[in-house]
Coordinates of C-alpha atoms in Angstrom, one line a residue:
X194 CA -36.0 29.5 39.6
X195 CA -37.6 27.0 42.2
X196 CA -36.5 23.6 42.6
X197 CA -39.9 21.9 42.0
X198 CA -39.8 24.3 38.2
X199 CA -36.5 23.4 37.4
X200 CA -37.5 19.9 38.1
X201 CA -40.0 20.1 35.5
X202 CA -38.5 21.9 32.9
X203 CA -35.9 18.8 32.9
X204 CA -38.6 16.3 33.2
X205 CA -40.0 18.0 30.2
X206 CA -36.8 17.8 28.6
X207 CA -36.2 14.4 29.5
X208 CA -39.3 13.3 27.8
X209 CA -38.6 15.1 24.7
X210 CA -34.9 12.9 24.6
X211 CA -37.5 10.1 25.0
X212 CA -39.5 11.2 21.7
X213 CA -36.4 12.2 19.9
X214 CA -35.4 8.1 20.4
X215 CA -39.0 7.3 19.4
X216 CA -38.6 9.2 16.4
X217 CA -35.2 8.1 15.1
X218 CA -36.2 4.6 15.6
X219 CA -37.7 4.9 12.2
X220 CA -36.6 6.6 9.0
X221 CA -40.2 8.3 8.4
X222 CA -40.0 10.0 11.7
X223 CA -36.8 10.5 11.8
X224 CA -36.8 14.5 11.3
X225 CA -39.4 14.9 13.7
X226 CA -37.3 12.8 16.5
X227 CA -34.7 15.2 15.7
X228 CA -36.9 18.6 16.2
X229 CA -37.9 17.0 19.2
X230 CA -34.0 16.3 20.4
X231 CA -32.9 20.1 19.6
X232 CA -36.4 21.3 21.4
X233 CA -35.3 19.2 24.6
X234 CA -31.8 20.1 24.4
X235 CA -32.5 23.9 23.9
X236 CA -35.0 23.7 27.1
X237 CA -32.1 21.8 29.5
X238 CA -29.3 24.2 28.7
X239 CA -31.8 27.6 28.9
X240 CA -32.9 26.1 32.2
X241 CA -29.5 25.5 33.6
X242 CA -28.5 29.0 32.9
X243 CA -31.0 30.2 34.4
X244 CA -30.8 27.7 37.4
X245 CA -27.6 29.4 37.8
X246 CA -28.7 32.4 38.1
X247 CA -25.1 33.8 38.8
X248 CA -24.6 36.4 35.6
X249 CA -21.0 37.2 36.5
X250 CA -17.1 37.5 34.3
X251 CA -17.6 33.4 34.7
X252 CA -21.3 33.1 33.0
X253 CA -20.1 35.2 29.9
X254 CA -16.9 32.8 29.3
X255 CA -19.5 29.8 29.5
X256 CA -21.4 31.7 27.2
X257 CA -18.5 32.3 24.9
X258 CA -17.4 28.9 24.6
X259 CA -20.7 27.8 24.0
X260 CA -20.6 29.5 21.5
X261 CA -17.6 29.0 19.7
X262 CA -18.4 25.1 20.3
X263 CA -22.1 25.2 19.1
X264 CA -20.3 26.8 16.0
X265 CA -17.6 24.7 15.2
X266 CA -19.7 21.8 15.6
X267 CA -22.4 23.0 13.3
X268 CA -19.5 24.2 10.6
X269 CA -18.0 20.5 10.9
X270 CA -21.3 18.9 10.5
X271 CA -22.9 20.9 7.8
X272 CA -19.4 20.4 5.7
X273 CA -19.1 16.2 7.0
X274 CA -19.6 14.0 3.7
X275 CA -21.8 10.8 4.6
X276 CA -18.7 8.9 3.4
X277 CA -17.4 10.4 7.0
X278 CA -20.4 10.2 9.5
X279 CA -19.2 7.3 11.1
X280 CA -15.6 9.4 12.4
X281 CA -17.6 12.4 13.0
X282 CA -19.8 10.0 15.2
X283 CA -16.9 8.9 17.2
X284 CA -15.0 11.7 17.1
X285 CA -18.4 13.6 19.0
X286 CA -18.0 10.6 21.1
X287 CA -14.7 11.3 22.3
X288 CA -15.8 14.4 23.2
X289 CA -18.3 13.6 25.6
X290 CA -15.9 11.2 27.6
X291 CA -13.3 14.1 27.8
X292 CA -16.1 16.6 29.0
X293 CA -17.1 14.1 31.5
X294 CA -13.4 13.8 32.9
X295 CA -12.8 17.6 32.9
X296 CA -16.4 18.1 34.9
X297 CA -15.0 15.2 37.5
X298 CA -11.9 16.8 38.0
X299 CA -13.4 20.3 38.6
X300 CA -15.7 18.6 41.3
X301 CA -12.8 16.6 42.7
X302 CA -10.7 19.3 43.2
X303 CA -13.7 22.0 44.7
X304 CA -16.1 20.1 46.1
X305 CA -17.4 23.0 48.3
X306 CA -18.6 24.5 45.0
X307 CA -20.9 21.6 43.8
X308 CA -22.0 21.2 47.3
X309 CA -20.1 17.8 47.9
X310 CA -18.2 18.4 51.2
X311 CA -14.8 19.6 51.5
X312 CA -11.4 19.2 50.1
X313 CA -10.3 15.3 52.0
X314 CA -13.8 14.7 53.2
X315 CA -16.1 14.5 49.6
X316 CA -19.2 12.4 50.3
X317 CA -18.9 8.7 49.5
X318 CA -21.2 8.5 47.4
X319 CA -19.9 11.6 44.9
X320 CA -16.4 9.8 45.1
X321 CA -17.8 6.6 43.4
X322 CA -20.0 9.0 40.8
X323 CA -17.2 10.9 40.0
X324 CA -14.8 8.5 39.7
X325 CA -16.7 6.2 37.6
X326 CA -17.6 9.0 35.6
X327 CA -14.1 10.3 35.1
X328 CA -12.9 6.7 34.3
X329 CA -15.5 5.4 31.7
X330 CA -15.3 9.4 30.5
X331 CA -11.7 8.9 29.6
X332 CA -12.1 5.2 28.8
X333 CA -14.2 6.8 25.9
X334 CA -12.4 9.6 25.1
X335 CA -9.3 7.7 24.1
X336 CA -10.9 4.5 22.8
X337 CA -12.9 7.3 20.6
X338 CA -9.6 8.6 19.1
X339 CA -8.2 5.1 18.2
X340 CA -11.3 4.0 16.3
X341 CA -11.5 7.8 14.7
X342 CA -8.3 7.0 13.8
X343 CA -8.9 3.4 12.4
X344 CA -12.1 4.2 10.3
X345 CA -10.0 7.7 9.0
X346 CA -7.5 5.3 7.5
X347 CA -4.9 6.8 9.5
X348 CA -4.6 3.7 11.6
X349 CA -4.4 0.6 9.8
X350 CA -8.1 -1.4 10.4
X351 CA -6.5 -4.5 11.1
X352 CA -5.6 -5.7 14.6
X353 CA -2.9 -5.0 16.5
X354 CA -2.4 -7.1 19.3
X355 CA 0.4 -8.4 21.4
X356 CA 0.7 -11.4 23.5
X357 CA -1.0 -11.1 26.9
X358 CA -3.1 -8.0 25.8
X359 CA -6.3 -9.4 27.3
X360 CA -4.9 -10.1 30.5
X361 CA -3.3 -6.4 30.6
X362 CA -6.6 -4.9 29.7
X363 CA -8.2 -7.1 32.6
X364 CA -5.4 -6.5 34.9
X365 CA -5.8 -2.6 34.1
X366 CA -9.8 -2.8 35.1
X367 CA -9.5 -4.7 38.4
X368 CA -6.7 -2.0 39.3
X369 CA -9.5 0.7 38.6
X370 CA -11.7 -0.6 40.7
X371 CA -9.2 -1.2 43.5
X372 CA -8.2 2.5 43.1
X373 CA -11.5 3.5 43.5
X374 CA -12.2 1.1 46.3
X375 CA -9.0 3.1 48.0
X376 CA -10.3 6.8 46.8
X377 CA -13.1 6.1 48.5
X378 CA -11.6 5.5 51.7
X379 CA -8.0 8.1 51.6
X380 CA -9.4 10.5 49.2
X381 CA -5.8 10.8 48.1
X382 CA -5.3 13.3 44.4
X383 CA -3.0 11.0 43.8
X384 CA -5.1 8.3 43.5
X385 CA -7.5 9.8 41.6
X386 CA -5.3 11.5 38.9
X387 CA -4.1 7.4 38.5
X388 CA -7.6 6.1 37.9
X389 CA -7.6 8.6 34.8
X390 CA -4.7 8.0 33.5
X391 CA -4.7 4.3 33.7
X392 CA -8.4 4.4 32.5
X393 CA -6.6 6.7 29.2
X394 CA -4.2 3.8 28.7
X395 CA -7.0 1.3 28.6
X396 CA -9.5 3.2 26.3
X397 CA -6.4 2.4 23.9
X398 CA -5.6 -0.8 24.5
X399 CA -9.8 -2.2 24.5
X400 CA -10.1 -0.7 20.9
X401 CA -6.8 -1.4 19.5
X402 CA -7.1 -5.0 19.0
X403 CA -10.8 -4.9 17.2
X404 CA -10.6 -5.1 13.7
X405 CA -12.4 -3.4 10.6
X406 CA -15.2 -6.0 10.6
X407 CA -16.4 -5.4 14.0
X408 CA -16.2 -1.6 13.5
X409 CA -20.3 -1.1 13.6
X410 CA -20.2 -2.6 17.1
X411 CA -17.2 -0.2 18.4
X412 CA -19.1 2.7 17.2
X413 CA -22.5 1.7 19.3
X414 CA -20.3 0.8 22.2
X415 CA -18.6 4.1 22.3
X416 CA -21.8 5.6 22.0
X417 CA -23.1 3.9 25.4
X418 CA -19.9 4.5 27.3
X419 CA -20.2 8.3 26.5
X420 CA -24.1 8.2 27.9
X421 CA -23.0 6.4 31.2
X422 CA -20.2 8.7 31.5
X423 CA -22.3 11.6 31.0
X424 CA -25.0 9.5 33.5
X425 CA -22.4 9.4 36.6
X426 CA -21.3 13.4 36.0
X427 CA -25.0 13.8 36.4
X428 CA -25.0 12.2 39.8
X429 CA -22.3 14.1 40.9
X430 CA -24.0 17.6 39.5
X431 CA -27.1 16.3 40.9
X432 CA -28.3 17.9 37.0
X433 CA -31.8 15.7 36.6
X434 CA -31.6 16.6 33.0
X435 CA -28.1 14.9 32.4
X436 CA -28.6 11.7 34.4
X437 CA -32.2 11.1 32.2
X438 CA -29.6 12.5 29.0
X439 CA -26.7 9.9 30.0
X440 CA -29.0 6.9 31.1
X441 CA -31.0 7.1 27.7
X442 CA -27.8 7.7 25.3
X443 CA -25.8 4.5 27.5
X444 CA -28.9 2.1 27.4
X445 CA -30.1 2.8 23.9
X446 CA -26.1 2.2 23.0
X447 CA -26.1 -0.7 24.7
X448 CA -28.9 -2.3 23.1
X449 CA -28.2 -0.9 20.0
X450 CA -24.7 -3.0 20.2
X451 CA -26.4 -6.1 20.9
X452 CA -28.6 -5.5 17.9
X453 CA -25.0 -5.0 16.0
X454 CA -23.6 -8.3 17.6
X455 CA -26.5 -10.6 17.0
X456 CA -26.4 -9.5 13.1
X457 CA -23.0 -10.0 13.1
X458 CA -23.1 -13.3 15.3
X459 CA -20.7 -11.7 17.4
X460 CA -20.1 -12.1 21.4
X461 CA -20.4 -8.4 22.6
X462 CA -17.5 -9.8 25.0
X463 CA -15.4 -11.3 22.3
X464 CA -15.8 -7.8 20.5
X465 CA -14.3 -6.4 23.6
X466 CA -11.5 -8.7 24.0
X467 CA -10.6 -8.0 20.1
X468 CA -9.1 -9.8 17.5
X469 CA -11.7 -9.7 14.6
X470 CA -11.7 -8.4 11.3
X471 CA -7.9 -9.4 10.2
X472 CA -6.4 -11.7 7.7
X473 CA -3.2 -12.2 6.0
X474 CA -4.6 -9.7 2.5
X475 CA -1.4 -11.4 0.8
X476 CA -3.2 -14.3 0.5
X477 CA -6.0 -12.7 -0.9
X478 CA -3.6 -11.7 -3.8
X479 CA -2.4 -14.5 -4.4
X480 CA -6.2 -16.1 -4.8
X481 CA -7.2 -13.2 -7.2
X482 CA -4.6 -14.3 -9.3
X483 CA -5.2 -17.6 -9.4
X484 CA -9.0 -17.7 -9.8
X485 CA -11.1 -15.7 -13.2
X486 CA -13.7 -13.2 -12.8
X487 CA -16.1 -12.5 -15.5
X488 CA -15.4 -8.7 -17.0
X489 CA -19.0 -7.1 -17.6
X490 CA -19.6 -3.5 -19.0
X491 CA -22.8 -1.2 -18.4
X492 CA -24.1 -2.4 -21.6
X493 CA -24.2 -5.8 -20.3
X494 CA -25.8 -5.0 -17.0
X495 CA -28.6 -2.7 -18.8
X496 CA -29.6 -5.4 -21.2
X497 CA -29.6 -8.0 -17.8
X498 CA -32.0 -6.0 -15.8
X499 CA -34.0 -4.6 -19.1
X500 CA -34.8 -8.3 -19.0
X501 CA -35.5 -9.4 -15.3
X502 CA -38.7 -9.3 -13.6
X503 CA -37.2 -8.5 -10.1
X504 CA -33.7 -6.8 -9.1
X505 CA -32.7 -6.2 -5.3
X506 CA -30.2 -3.6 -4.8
X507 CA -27.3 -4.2 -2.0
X508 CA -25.8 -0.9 -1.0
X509 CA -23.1 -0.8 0.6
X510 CA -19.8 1.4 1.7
X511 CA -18.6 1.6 -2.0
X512 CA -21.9 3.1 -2.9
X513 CA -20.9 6.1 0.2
X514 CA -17.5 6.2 -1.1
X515 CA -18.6 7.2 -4.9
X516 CA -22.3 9.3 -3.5
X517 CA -24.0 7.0 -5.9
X518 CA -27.1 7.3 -4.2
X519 CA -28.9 9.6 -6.5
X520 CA -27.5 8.4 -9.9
X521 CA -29.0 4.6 -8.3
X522 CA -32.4 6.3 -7.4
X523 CA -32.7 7.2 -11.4
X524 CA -31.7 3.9 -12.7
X525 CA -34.2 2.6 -10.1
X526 CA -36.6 4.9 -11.4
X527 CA -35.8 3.5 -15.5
X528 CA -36.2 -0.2 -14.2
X529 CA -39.6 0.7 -12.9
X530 CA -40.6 2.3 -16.2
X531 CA -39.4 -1.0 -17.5
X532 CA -41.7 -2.4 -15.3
X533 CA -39.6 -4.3 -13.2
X534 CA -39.7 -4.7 -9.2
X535 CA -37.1 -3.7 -7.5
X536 CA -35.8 -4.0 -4.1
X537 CA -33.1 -2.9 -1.7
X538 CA -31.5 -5.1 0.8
X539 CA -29.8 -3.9 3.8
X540 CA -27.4 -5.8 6.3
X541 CA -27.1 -4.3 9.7
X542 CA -23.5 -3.6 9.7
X543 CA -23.2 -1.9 5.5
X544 CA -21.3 0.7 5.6
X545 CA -19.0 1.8 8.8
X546 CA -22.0 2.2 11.2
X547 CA -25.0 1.2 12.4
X548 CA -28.2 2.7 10.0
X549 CA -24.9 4.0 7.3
X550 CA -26.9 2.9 4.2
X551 CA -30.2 4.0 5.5
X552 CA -29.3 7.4 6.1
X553 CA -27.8 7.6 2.5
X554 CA -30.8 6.1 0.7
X555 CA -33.1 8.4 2.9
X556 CA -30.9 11.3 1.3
X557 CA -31.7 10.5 -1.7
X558 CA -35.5 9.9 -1.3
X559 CA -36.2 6.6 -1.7
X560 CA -39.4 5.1 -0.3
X561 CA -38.7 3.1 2.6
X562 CA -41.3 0.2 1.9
X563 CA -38.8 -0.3 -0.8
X564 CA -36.0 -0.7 1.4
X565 CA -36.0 -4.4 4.0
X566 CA -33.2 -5.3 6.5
X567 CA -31.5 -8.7 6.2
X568 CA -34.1 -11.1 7.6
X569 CA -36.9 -9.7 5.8
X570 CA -35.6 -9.6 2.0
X571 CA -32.9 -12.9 2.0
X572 CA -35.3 -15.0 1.2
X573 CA -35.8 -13.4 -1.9
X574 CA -32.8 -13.8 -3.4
X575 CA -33.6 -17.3 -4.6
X576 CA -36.1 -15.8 -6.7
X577 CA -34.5 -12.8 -8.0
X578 CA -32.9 -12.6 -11.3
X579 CA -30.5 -9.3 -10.6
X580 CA -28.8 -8.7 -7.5
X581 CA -27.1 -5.5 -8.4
X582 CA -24.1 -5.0 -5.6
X583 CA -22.7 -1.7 -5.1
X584 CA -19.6 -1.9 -3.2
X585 CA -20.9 -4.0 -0.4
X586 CA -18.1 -6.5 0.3
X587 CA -17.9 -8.4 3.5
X588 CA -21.5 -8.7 3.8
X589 CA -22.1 -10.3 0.7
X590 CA -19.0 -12.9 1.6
X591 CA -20.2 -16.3 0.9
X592 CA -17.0 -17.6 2.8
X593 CA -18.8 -16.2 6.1
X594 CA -20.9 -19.9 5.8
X595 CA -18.3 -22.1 4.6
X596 CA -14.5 -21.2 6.4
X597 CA -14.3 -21.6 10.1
X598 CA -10.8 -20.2 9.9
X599 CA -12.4 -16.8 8.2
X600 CA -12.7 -13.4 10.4
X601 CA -16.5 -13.2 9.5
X602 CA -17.4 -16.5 10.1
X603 CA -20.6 -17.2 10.9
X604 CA -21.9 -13.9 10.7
X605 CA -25.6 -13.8 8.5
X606 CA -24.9 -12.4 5.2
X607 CA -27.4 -11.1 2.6
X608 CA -27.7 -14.4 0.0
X609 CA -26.8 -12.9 -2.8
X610 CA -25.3 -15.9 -5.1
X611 CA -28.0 -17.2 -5.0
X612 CA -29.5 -15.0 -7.5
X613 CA -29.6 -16.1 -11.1
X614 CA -27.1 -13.3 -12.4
X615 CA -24.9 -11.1 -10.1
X616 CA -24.1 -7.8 -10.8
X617 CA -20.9 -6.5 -8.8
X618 CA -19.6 -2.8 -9.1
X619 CA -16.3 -2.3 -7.6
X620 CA -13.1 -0.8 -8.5
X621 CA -10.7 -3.3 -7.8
X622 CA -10.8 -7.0 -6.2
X623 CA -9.3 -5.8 -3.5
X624 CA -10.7 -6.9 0.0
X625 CA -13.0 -5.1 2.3
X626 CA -12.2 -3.6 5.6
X627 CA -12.5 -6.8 7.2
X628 CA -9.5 -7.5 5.2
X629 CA -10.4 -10.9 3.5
X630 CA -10.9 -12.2 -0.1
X631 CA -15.0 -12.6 -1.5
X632 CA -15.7 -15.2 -2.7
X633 CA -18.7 -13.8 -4.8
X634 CA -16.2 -12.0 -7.0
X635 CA -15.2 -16.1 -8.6
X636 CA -18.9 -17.5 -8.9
X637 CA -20.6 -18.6 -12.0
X638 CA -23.2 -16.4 -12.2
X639 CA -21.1 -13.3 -10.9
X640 CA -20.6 -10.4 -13.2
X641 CA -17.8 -8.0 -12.4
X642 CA -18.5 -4.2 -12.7
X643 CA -14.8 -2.6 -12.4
X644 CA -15.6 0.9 -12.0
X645 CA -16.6 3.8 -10.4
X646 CA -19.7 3.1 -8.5
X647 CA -21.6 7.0 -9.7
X648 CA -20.2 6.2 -12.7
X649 CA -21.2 2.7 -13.8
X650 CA -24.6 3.6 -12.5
X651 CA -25.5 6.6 -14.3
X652 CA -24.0 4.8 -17.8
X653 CA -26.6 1.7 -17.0
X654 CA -28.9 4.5 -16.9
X655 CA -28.5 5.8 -20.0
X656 CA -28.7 2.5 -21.4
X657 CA -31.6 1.4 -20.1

């Protein structure tokens, strides 16, 4: 295949990743942004194979692989509960970064094969893609693995942090960028087998002190690293179709985290640095048993909304965690028979990643001009008679405008006490995963739903 072809097929392919954004950037064209997506990813690796054009023992073991990964990852996906997408996401992500440091080592150590010079005397330029591939690759392979961990439950969501830890993880970024500076100029293995392994150690240590609340924004953040990882590689390959791939993934990431940040009035630095999302939960106890909650049954909530003119539903991760999605589609269906208006009210960071409740309430086909992010819908609540809350904790927190001292301070919060009756389903009073006590749970006008989120839901169906 000729240059000038191949150059097309990946511009072509380039602008389908370009649609596929367009497309996801909205829940009603979401399925065509993904068709568009698998059409442009299906062109780029055809193309590349065929670019090759070397059908030898080493084509067939690409082919194999490809294979057996294209399987495994469509086994893991198909079988992924939603309650899980967010440690799929990142373990995917950690993939990515790994890929990217196993494509820079293979260049690094043949360069005559990828057309970079020799063994000692690799262009300048490919040194720096490389090695700033291979670095922010395995920066995001291992920081993938710690928040994988961290949102399994397998690493406690708190932060763990030690004294000096911000200076470390500064220390350990100059020294990459020294080592580089030094690659570049001795072309030493030894040097670059350092820069990996000291960018490894840092991946680790940038995640490990981020806490539970700030999850959302870890997520986006590991989804930009893996695009500029994948964005160097493509430099180094000289692949047109990976550096458009990589710069689209990283940029859309990055904005996408700002987004997160600015919901959660967050510092995207400060989210680096960590330290977020963890409090003392013994003092949360000890509150719980100090202050009353009102005790409410489905009967109680039915008769409530039988009699409201407007209810606004707050999903959040308790709603994932039960796949109450459906059984709330039907008693939102009831309420409308009842004729009353009904709403659902989205926060930016529900759930354990960005879009979490969207994707769920899209599952369950609920019209979208029913559905309203934060700014649009909080001035509602004033006006509402039922807020019915299902499971979404931290984002509900009144605390997050009254306690400077709190983890979540100052982040925007969906209004929700300021409803005339408040309808809470949880299972416990138990904090949320930013580990602190809500306040909601003690108000006046609070209800307290102690169940099974599916559950509750389908028995205020049936008495509605």
């Amino acid at each position: 295949m000729s240059a000038n072809l191949l150059a097309i097929f990946y511009l072509i392919s380039g602008i389908l990743f370009i649609l596929a954004l367009r497309g996801l950037s909205s829940p009603e064209t979401s399925r065509q942004g993904n068709f568009f997506g698998i059409i442009g990813m299906a062109i780029a690796i055809i193309v590349t194979f065929i670019a090759v054009g070397n059908f030898s023992i080493g084509f067939l073991y690409i082919l194999f692989f490809l294979l057996i990964g294209g399987s495994l990852g469509a086994f893991i996906a198909f079988k992924i509960p939603m309650t899980a997408m967010p440690e799929l996401v990142a373990g995917f992500h950690s993939l990515v970064g790994l890929a990217a440091v196993f494509v820079a080592i293979s260049a690094f150590l043949n360069p005559e094969v990828f057309s970079l010079g020799s063994v000692g005397n690799i262009k300048i330029a490919s040194l720096i893609e490389m090695s700033l591939g291979a670095s922010i690759g395995a920066i995001t392979f291992t920081g993938s693995i710690i928040a994988f961990l961290k949102l399994r439950g397998i690493m406690s969501g708190n932060p763990i942090t030690f004294t000096g830890q911000h200076y470390l993880n500064l220390l350990l970024g100059l020294s990459v960028v020294v080592l580089i500076f030094y690659l570049c100029k001795m072309q030493s293995d030894n040097l670059f087998w350092l820069i990996i392994i000291i960018s490894f150690l840092l991946g680790i240590l940038l995640i490990i002190p981020i806490g539970g609340a700030d999850m959302p924004v870890v997520i986006s953040m590991l989804n930009s690293y893996s695009g500029w990882a994948a964005a160097g590689i493509g430099f180094t390959l000289e692949n047109t179709a990976l550096i458009i791939t990589g710069a689209l993934v990283g940029s859309s990431g990055a904005i996408l985290s700002y987004i997160m940040c600015k919901g959660m009035n967050r510092s995207f630095f400060n989210v680096i640095l960590g330290g977020f999302g963890g409090t003392d939960q013994s003092s949360s106890v000890k509150n719980k048993e100090q202050k009353p909650v009102k005790n409410g049954n489905a009967d109680d909530a039915a008769f409530l909304m039988k009699n409201a003119s407007s209810v606004i539903i707050v999903p959040g991760y308790g709603m994932a965690v039960a796949q109450a999605q459906h059984a709330l589609r039907e008693m939102v269906d009831s309420l409308k028979k009842n004729g009353v208006k009904v709403s659902y009210a989205i926060h930016p960071v529900a759930g354990r990643m960005p879009g979490h409740m969207n994707v769920l309430l899209a599952e369950a086909n609920v019209p979208y001009d029913e559905v309203f992010e934060l700014e649009e819908i909080n001035n509602d609540f004033s006006n509402c008679d039922v807020a019915y809350v299902i499971g979404a904790n931290d984002v509900t927190n009144p605390i997050a405008k009254t306690d400077p001292q709190s983890p979540i301070y100052g982040m925007p919060i969906l209004d929700v006490e300021k409803s005339k009756s408040v309808l809470f389903v949880k299972r416990s009073l138990s904090p949320g995963y930013a580990g602190i006590d809500n306040d909601l749970f003690y108000r006046e006008n609070t209800l307290m739903l102690f169940a099974d989120a599916k559950k509750m839901t389908e028995d205020i169906t049936k008495n509605l």
